[in-house]
XYZ file of C-alpha atoms in Angstrom:
444
model
C -21.716 13.098 39.326
C -25.129 11.766 38.695
C -28.081 13.316 36.235
C -31.804 12.244 36.787
C -34.152 11.545 33.811
C -37.653 10.643 34.626
C -37.393 7.521 36.828
C -33.762 6.743 35.543
C -30.760 8.012 37.538
C -27.549 7.459 35.626
C -23.805 7.810 37.122
C -22.205 10.207 34.732
C -18.720 10.193 35.979
C -16.305 12.837 34.697
C -17.600 13.841 31.464
C -16.448 16.484 28.707
C -19.251 18.869 27.930
C -19.461 17.139 24.547
C -19.929 13.858 26.148
C -21.969 15.111 28.626
C -24.639 16.749 26.019
C -24.535 13.324 24.147
C -25.862 11.780 27.105
C -28.451 14.508 27.669
C -29.486 13.413 23.822
C -29.724 9.610 24.838
C -29.639 7.837 28.468
C -26.693 5.687 28.294
C -27.722 2.550 29.747
C -25.450 -0.783 29.787
C -22.691 0.966 27.637
C -24.944 2.198 24.746
C -26.957 5.490 23.749
C -30.650 4.666 23.783
C -32.651 6.138 21.280
C -35.933 7.094 22.188
C -37.209 7.745 18.224
C -38.370 4.206 17.697
C -41.501 4.311 15.835
C -44.331 2.476 17.736
C -44.912 -1.241 16.194
C -41.537 -1.359 14.457
C -38.644 -3.551 16.102
C -35.316 -1.564 16.412
C -32.479 -2.598 14.546
C -29.957 -4.085 16.664
C -27.265 -1.478 16.387
C -29.800 1.466 16.886
C -28.313 3.811 18.762
C -24.626 2.813 18.349
C -22.580 5.458 16.712
C -19.327 4.547 14.683
C -16.572 6.715 13.515
C -15.278 5.508 10.510
C -11.578 6.552 9.651
C -11.430 3.641 7.039
C -10.837 3.754 3.105
C -10.809 1.107 0.119
C -12.561 -2.207 1.069
C -11.898 -4.298 4.372
C -12.929 -1.291 6.827
C -15.867 -0.117 4.472
C -16.999 -3.177 4.011
C -17.100 -4.045 7.957
C -18.701 -0.492 8.874
C -21.248 -0.983 5.846
C -22.744 -4.169 7.509
C -22.622 -2.224 10.882
C -24.947 0.334 9.046
C -27.084 -2.239 7.712
C -27.573 -3.351 11.223
C -28.818 0.204 12.312
C -25.490 1.683 13.410
C -25.205 5.618 12.786
C -21.726 5.447 10.651
C -20.094 8.638 10.229
C -17.527 8.225 7.631
C -14.555 10.422 7.656
C -13.045 11.474 4.289
C -10.378 13.613 2.811
C -11.665 17.007 1.529
C -11.496 16.750 -2.083
C -10.655 13.456 -3.043
C -12.322 11.294 -0.511
C -11.908 7.444 -0.297
C -9.523 6.092 -2.593
C -11.922 4.157 -4.286
C -13.859 7.125 -5.600
C -11.274 7.148 -8.365
C -11.681 3.526 -8.933
C -12.915 2.755 -12.404
C -14.248 2.406 -14.786
C -17.289 1.786 -14.526
C -18.487 5.001 -13.360
C -22.477 6.026 -12.613
C -22.531 9.583 -13.588
C -19.121 10.720 -11.711
C -19.555 7.994 -8.888
C -17.277 4.904 -8.970
C -19.014 1.740 -8.878
C -16.555 0.128 -6.905
C -17.257 2.907 -3.770
C -20.925 2.904 -4.393
C -20.747 -1.162 -3.993
C -19.588 -1.232 -0.032
C -20.704 2.371 1.325
C -24.649 2.221 1.756
C -25.905 3.417 5.391
C -23.293 5.872 6.155
C -22.769 9.583 6.303
C -19.856 11.594 5.032
C -17.987 14.072 6.639
C -14.929 16.038 5.072
C -12.309 16.499 7.296
C -8.571 17.172 7.087
C -6.774 15.217 9.519
C -3.553 17.104 8.690
C -5.179 20.474 10.287
C -5.184 20.934 13.960
C -8.816 22.029 13.927
C -9.637 18.887 11.705
C -8.006 16.739 14.563
C -9.934 18.494 17.250
C -13.272 17.758 15.291
C -12.314 14.100 15.043
C -11.621 14.007 18.855
C -14.788 15.454 19.446
C -16.623 13.023 17.437
C -14.956 10.141 19.031
C -15.894 11.348 22.635
C -19.470 10.725 21.508
C -18.991 7.505 19.467
C -19.357 3.881 20.740
C -16.897 2.305 18.012
C -13.968 4.030 16.214
C -13.000 1.713 12.663
C -9.379 2.866 11.299
C -7.051 1.474 8.908
C -4.094 3.833 8.946
C -0.420 2.165 8.681
C 0.157 1.275 12.704
C 1.617 4.262 14.534
C 0.076 7.085 12.025
C -3.073 8.152 13.822
C -1.181 8.069 16.971
C 1.549 10.762 15.472
C -1.824 12.937 14.644
C -2.940 12.437 18.118
C -5.662 10.188 17.281
C -4.302 6.639 18.285
C -5.925 4.293 20.833
C -4.257 5.865 23.749
C -5.140 9.479 23.049
C -9.088 8.528 22.089
C -9.384 6.572 25.295
C -8.710 9.625 27.282
C -11.599 11.242 25.996
C -13.656 8.196 25.617
C -12.472 5.452 28.010
C -15.260 3.213 26.722
C -14.614 3.556 22.996
C -14.154 0.581 21.042
C -11.438 1.063 18.543
C -10.673 -1.520 15.974
C -7.711 -1.249 13.892
C -7.379 -3.109 10.450
C -3.955 -3.183 9.073
C -1.997 -5.448 6.604
C 0.070 -7.630 9.222
C -0.915 -6.649 13.077
C -0.143 -3.678 15.191
C 3.101 -5.017 16.274
C 5.732 -7.349 14.698
C 8.322 -7.436 11.825
C 5.882 -6.709 9.537
C 3.751 -4.313 10.965
C 4.838 -0.938 9.286
C 4.283 -2.844 5.777
C 1.385 -1.563 3.773
C -1.338 -3.967 3.456
C -2.791 -4.865 -0.060
C -5.432 -7.851 -0.696
C -3.222 -9.420 -3.312
C 0.002 -9.281 -1.167
C -1.608 -10.743 1.911
C -3.522 -13.242 -0.321
C -0.068 -14.541 -1.491
C 1.727 -14.439 1.784
C -1.057 -16.181 3.369
C -0.927 -18.877 1.305
C -4.218 -18.728 -0.300
C -2.714 -18.143 -3.849
C -0.728 -21.009 -3.518
C -3.804 -23.380 -3.112
C -5.729 -21.665 -5.689
C -5.450 -22.233 -9.481
C -5.491 -24.939 -12.050
C -3.945 -28.287 -10.970
C -0.873 -27.905 -13.256
C -0.920 -24.318 -13.350
C 0.324 -21.171 -11.989
C -0.928 -19.546 -8.888
C -4.255 -17.508 -9.258
C -5.637 -14.495 -7.277
C -9.362 -15.230 -6.440
C -11.667 -13.269 -8.709
C -12.669 -11.011 -5.754
C -10.822 -9.568 -2.997
C -11.630 -12.325 -0.578
C -8.821 -11.574 1.810
C -9.929 -7.842 2.180
C -13.584 -9.256 2.766
C -12.948 -11.960 5.404
C -10.922 -9.178 7.222
C -14.065 -7.071 7.044
C -16.070 -9.887 8.589
C -13.783 -10.448 11.046
C -13.858 -7.044 12.097
C -17.321 -6.740 12.167
C -17.884 -9.814 14.182
C -15.039 -8.556 16.592
C -16.758 -5.237 16.998
C -20.194 -6.872 17.636
C -18.392 -9.254 20.360
C -16.726 -5.804 21.797
C -20.098 -4.096 22.098
C -21.401 -6.841 23.881
C -18.277 -6.854 26.305
C -18.576 -3.105 26.699
C -22.541 -3.468 27.832
C -21.277 -5.945 30.500
C -18.105 -4.380 31.811
C -18.542 -0.647 30.801
C -14.604 -1.058 29.496
C -13.458 -0.345 26.170
C -11.007 -2.362 24.032
C -8.314 -1.653 20.885
C -8.998 -4.376 18.605
C -6.357 -5.608 16.404
C -7.663 -7.177 13.100
C -5.353 -7.669 10.168
C -5.450 -9.076 6.588
C -2.784 -11.492 7.223
C -4.495 -13.361 10.400
C -7.561 -13.115 8.955
C -6.773 -14.891 5.592
C -4.460 -17.758 7.616
C -7.057 -18.452 9.975
C -9.342 -19.216 6.871
C -7.010 -21.852 5.745
C -8.965 -24.213 7.908
C -8.294 -27.875 6.938
C -5.425 -27.062 4.797
C -3.848 -25.294 7.625
C -4.439 -28.242 9.708
C -3.261 -30.635 7.425
C 0.089 -29.214 7.266
C 0.222 -28.312 11.069
C -0.812 -31.924 12.475
C 0.106 -34.353 9.264
C 3.080 -32.240 7.725
C 1.255 -32.303 4.455
C 1.965 -29.519 2.120
C -1.072 -28.081 0.209
C -1.346 -27.865 -3.749
C -3.786 -26.467 -6.102
C -6.741 -28.422 -7.277
C -8.631 -25.774 -9.461
C -12.276 -26.869 -8.772
C -11.566 -30.060 -7.132
C -11.297 -31.287 -3.539
C -8.338 -33.012 -2.540
C -10.060 -35.376 -0.118
C -13.242 -35.796 -1.979
C -14.047 -37.644 -5.159
C -16.211 -36.396 -7.283
C -16.328 -33.021 -5.794
C -15.579 -30.542 -8.648
C -16.758 -28.914 -11.727
C -17.132 -30.730 -15.022
C -17.660 -29.344 -18.581
C -21.193 -29.804 -20.254
C -22.043 -29.427 -23.674
C -22.528 -25.793 -23.409
C -21.201 -24.569 -19.850
C -20.088 -26.333 -16.645
C -21.716 -27.916 -13.333
C -20.399 -28.574 -10.136
C -21.062 -32.172 -8.344
C -20.177 -32.650 -4.703
C -20.755 -35.949 -3.982
C -19.997 -36.341 -0.052
C -20.718 -39.744 0.540
C -20.794 -43.237 -1.044
C -24.438 -43.078 -1.182
C -24.574 -39.861 -3.168
C -21.812 -41.217 -5.369
C -24.018 -44.083 -6.168
C -26.637 -41.616 -7.136
C -24.187 -39.712 -9.295
C -23.456 -42.840 -11.124
C -27.233 -43.486 -11.614
C -28.075 -40.384 -12.976
C -25.257 -40.225 -15.667
C -26.402 -44.041 -16.431
C -23.206 -45.321 -15.636
C -24.102 -47.759 -12.843
C -21.420 -50.011 -13.791
C -19.081 -47.810 -12.066
C -20.808 -48.792 -8.478
C -19.612 -52.086 -8.959
C -15.998 -51.258 -9.673
C -13.895 -52.167 -6.642
C -11.538 -49.235 -6.871
C -14.629 -46.817 -6.481
C -16.389 -48.495 -3.672
C -15.485 -46.066 -0.965
C -14.426 -42.400 -0.837
C -10.660 -43.325 -0.108
C -10.513 -45.536 -2.801
C -12.087 -42.961 -5.188
C -9.424 -40.513 -4.306
C -6.658 -42.767 -4.655
C -8.095 -43.638 -8.163
C -9.498 -40.190 -8.937
C -7.680 -39.877 -12.382
C -9.641 -42.760 -14.393
C -12.883 -42.186 -12.738
C -12.977 -38.314 -13.272
C -12.050 -39.005 -16.876
C -15.020 -41.367 -17.475
C -17.362 -38.824 -15.435
C -16.041 -35.833 -17.811
C -16.578 -37.702 -20.994
C -20.359 -38.163 -19.769
C -20.919 -34.723 -18.783
C -19.913 -33.307 -22.049
C -22.845 -35.266 -23.866
C -25.371 -33.145 -22.490
C -26.111 -29.319 -21.365
C -25.871 -27.978 -18.208
C -29.591 -27.237 -18.071
C -30.575 -30.938 -18.852
C -28.107 -32.173 -16.389
C -29.840 -30.000 -13.604
C -33.111 -31.601 -14.460
C -31.793 -35.202 -14.287
C -30.114 -34.379 -11.044
C -33.214 -32.713 -9.172
C -34.441 -34.734 -6.541
C -31.467 -37.071 -6.434
C -30.264 -35.700 -3.288
C -26.908 -35.010 -4.741
C -25.664 -31.277 -4.278
C -25.244 -29.882 -7.706
C -25.228 -26.347 -9.258
C -23.865 -24.469 -12.634
C -21.105 -22.301 -12.730
C -22.981 -19.356 -13.155
C -21.659 -15.706 -15.128
C -22.642 -12.665 -12.937
C -25.379 -12.044 -15.206
C -27.037 -15.551 -14.501
C -26.340 -14.944 -10.696
C -28.528 -11.888 -10.746
C -31.131 -13.750 -12.802
C -31.310 -16.450 -10.202
C -34.793 -16.720 -8.777
C -33.264 -17.680 -5.231
C -30.815 -14.571 -5.277
C -33.701 -12.651 -6.204
C -35.791 -14.166 -3.506
C -32.972 -13.450 -0.941
C -32.972 -9.864 -1.462
C -29.627 -9.554 -2.506
C -30.388 -7.131 -5.231
C -30.879 -3.770 -3.451
C -31.881 -0.259 -5.160
C -31.283 3.133 -3.903
C -31.742 6.916 -5.689
C -28.388 8.630 -5.310
C -28.160 12.140 -5.206
C -26.021 12.426 -8.459
C -25.682 8.984 -10.081
C -29.620 8.366 -10.072
C -31.065 4.840 -9.581
C -28.460 2.302 -8.867
C -28.672 -1.219 -7.645
C -25.898 -2.617 -5.438
C -25.652 -6.558 -3.812
C -27.853 -6.559 -0.512
C -27.034 -7.991 2.781
C -26.333 -11.414 3.223
C -28.084 -12.059 6.454
C -31.730 -11.686 6.886
C -33.849 -10.928 10.394
C -37.204 -11.770 11.137
C -37.297 -8.815 13.428
C -36.682 -6.086 10.569
C -36.357 -5.550 7.026
C -33.460 -4.310 5.098
C -35.561 -2.011 2.867
C -35.053 1.619 2.310
C -30.928 1.692 2.641
C -29.609 5.249 2.541
C -27.544 5.718 -0.430
C -23.614 5.925 -0.441
C -22.750 9.461 0.359
C -20.896 12.171 -1.374
C -17.760 13.356 -0.279
C -18.666 15.812 2.750
C -22.415 15.424 1.894
C -23.293 15.738 5.597
C -20.442 17.644 7.209
C -22.361 20.424 8.232
C -25.420 18.279 9.629
C -23.343 16.126 11.727
C -21.334 19.170 13.108
C -24.438 20.757 13.805
C -26.500 17.622 15.352
C -23.796 15.372 16.768
C -21.551 17.941 18.238
C -23.682 20.772 18.595
C -21.478 23.628 16.603
C -22.925 26.844 16.107
C -23.364 28.248 12.535
C -20.473 30.490 13.235
C -18.159 27.806 14.150
C -18.948 25.716 11.399
C -18.574 28.516 8.947
C -15.281 29.261 10.643
C -14.130 25.462 10.214
C -15.250 25.440 6.454
C -13.203 28.795 5.695
C -9.928 27.429 7.550
C -10.001 24.326 5.247
C -10.529 21.889 8.610
C -13.517 20.742 7.075
C -15.470 20.609 3.704
C -19.033 20.653 2.770
C -20.326 18.795 -0.462
C -21.769 21.581 -2.773
C -24.298 19.362 -4.416
C -26.027 18.410 -1.147
């Protein structure tokens, strides 16, 4: 089957009526829907026209889909009617009735409230998947298959779908059916084993780094799959999980063991293989110094007025400094205690030695470079009012990350998505609402 659009002839193949209507709304070229609503003079964002069906909750999945939304994707977040994403209740703190945790990772998304246990709710998801390029989910492996929404079932209605599954341990294997939590995966992956004071207990990182790393891996995998889909026209099932993400992030620590049989240990703020490369207490706080080579070590000694250390045979090379770290670090630590952090930062300025304060969160968001990098993003939320969240980490020369859409209310966009995306009539939408298969937020 072919359809003619102006100067374009597009092969449609065998499409469901819903999918055919979607093609009418945007010509499918190179595996994506191309929007013709671009404003003259403005560069489209990289994922403009890409529809993402988001069946994730908590952190890893929502973090990944938020990044896709920042890049222009149309993200439709599916939530349980009534309670929504688990993190909506994670607090305090709350702003009005909204959890700050939820607000932090759910900008640039529309929310539809759909009951996946209701047959008509499942049908809605199938039809949304039919017109989406990407589906992201973080259910226990096999759970969505039981609902009729697994990869095999979805790929029948949309063979080109990029279906990204995020789990604790992978889609197969002895741990596949275990629930995945950041702290457990952080422990099992060895992350906690190498984190904490040198002579203390293992410590959980202050933010859920395993979840966040998994979200970044998922985002990158989806981007790669979008490119592959444009080249081949084929879909793919992506297996992304917490354990694999964190183990892969062990980097040289893992390589030390795999190649040299060297078991890792905790070093606090210090570095196992470079000295000095750690945090030091000052008169009023802490400063981190990273002398990655012999020249920088000399500069450190000159700045500290400890030039005699540069003549000490035991400190001539990094290898020797690592071997004799205890006495050297004791000497440096005593010197750093004599002045304030700000004074040390001024002394090191222009030295070529990487240094920085250990900032409180208040100090982070007062930092001039943090402000310059656009990492403070402000929005007006329908119930919470004016809110501020961390902004995108990456900037593009082709577009600005301004005017983000605030995190949605539960089911804020249910009727709009059913009407605009699936072309449902008002009567059908009313029937679905009355049946409890979907819900619409009353505030919106």
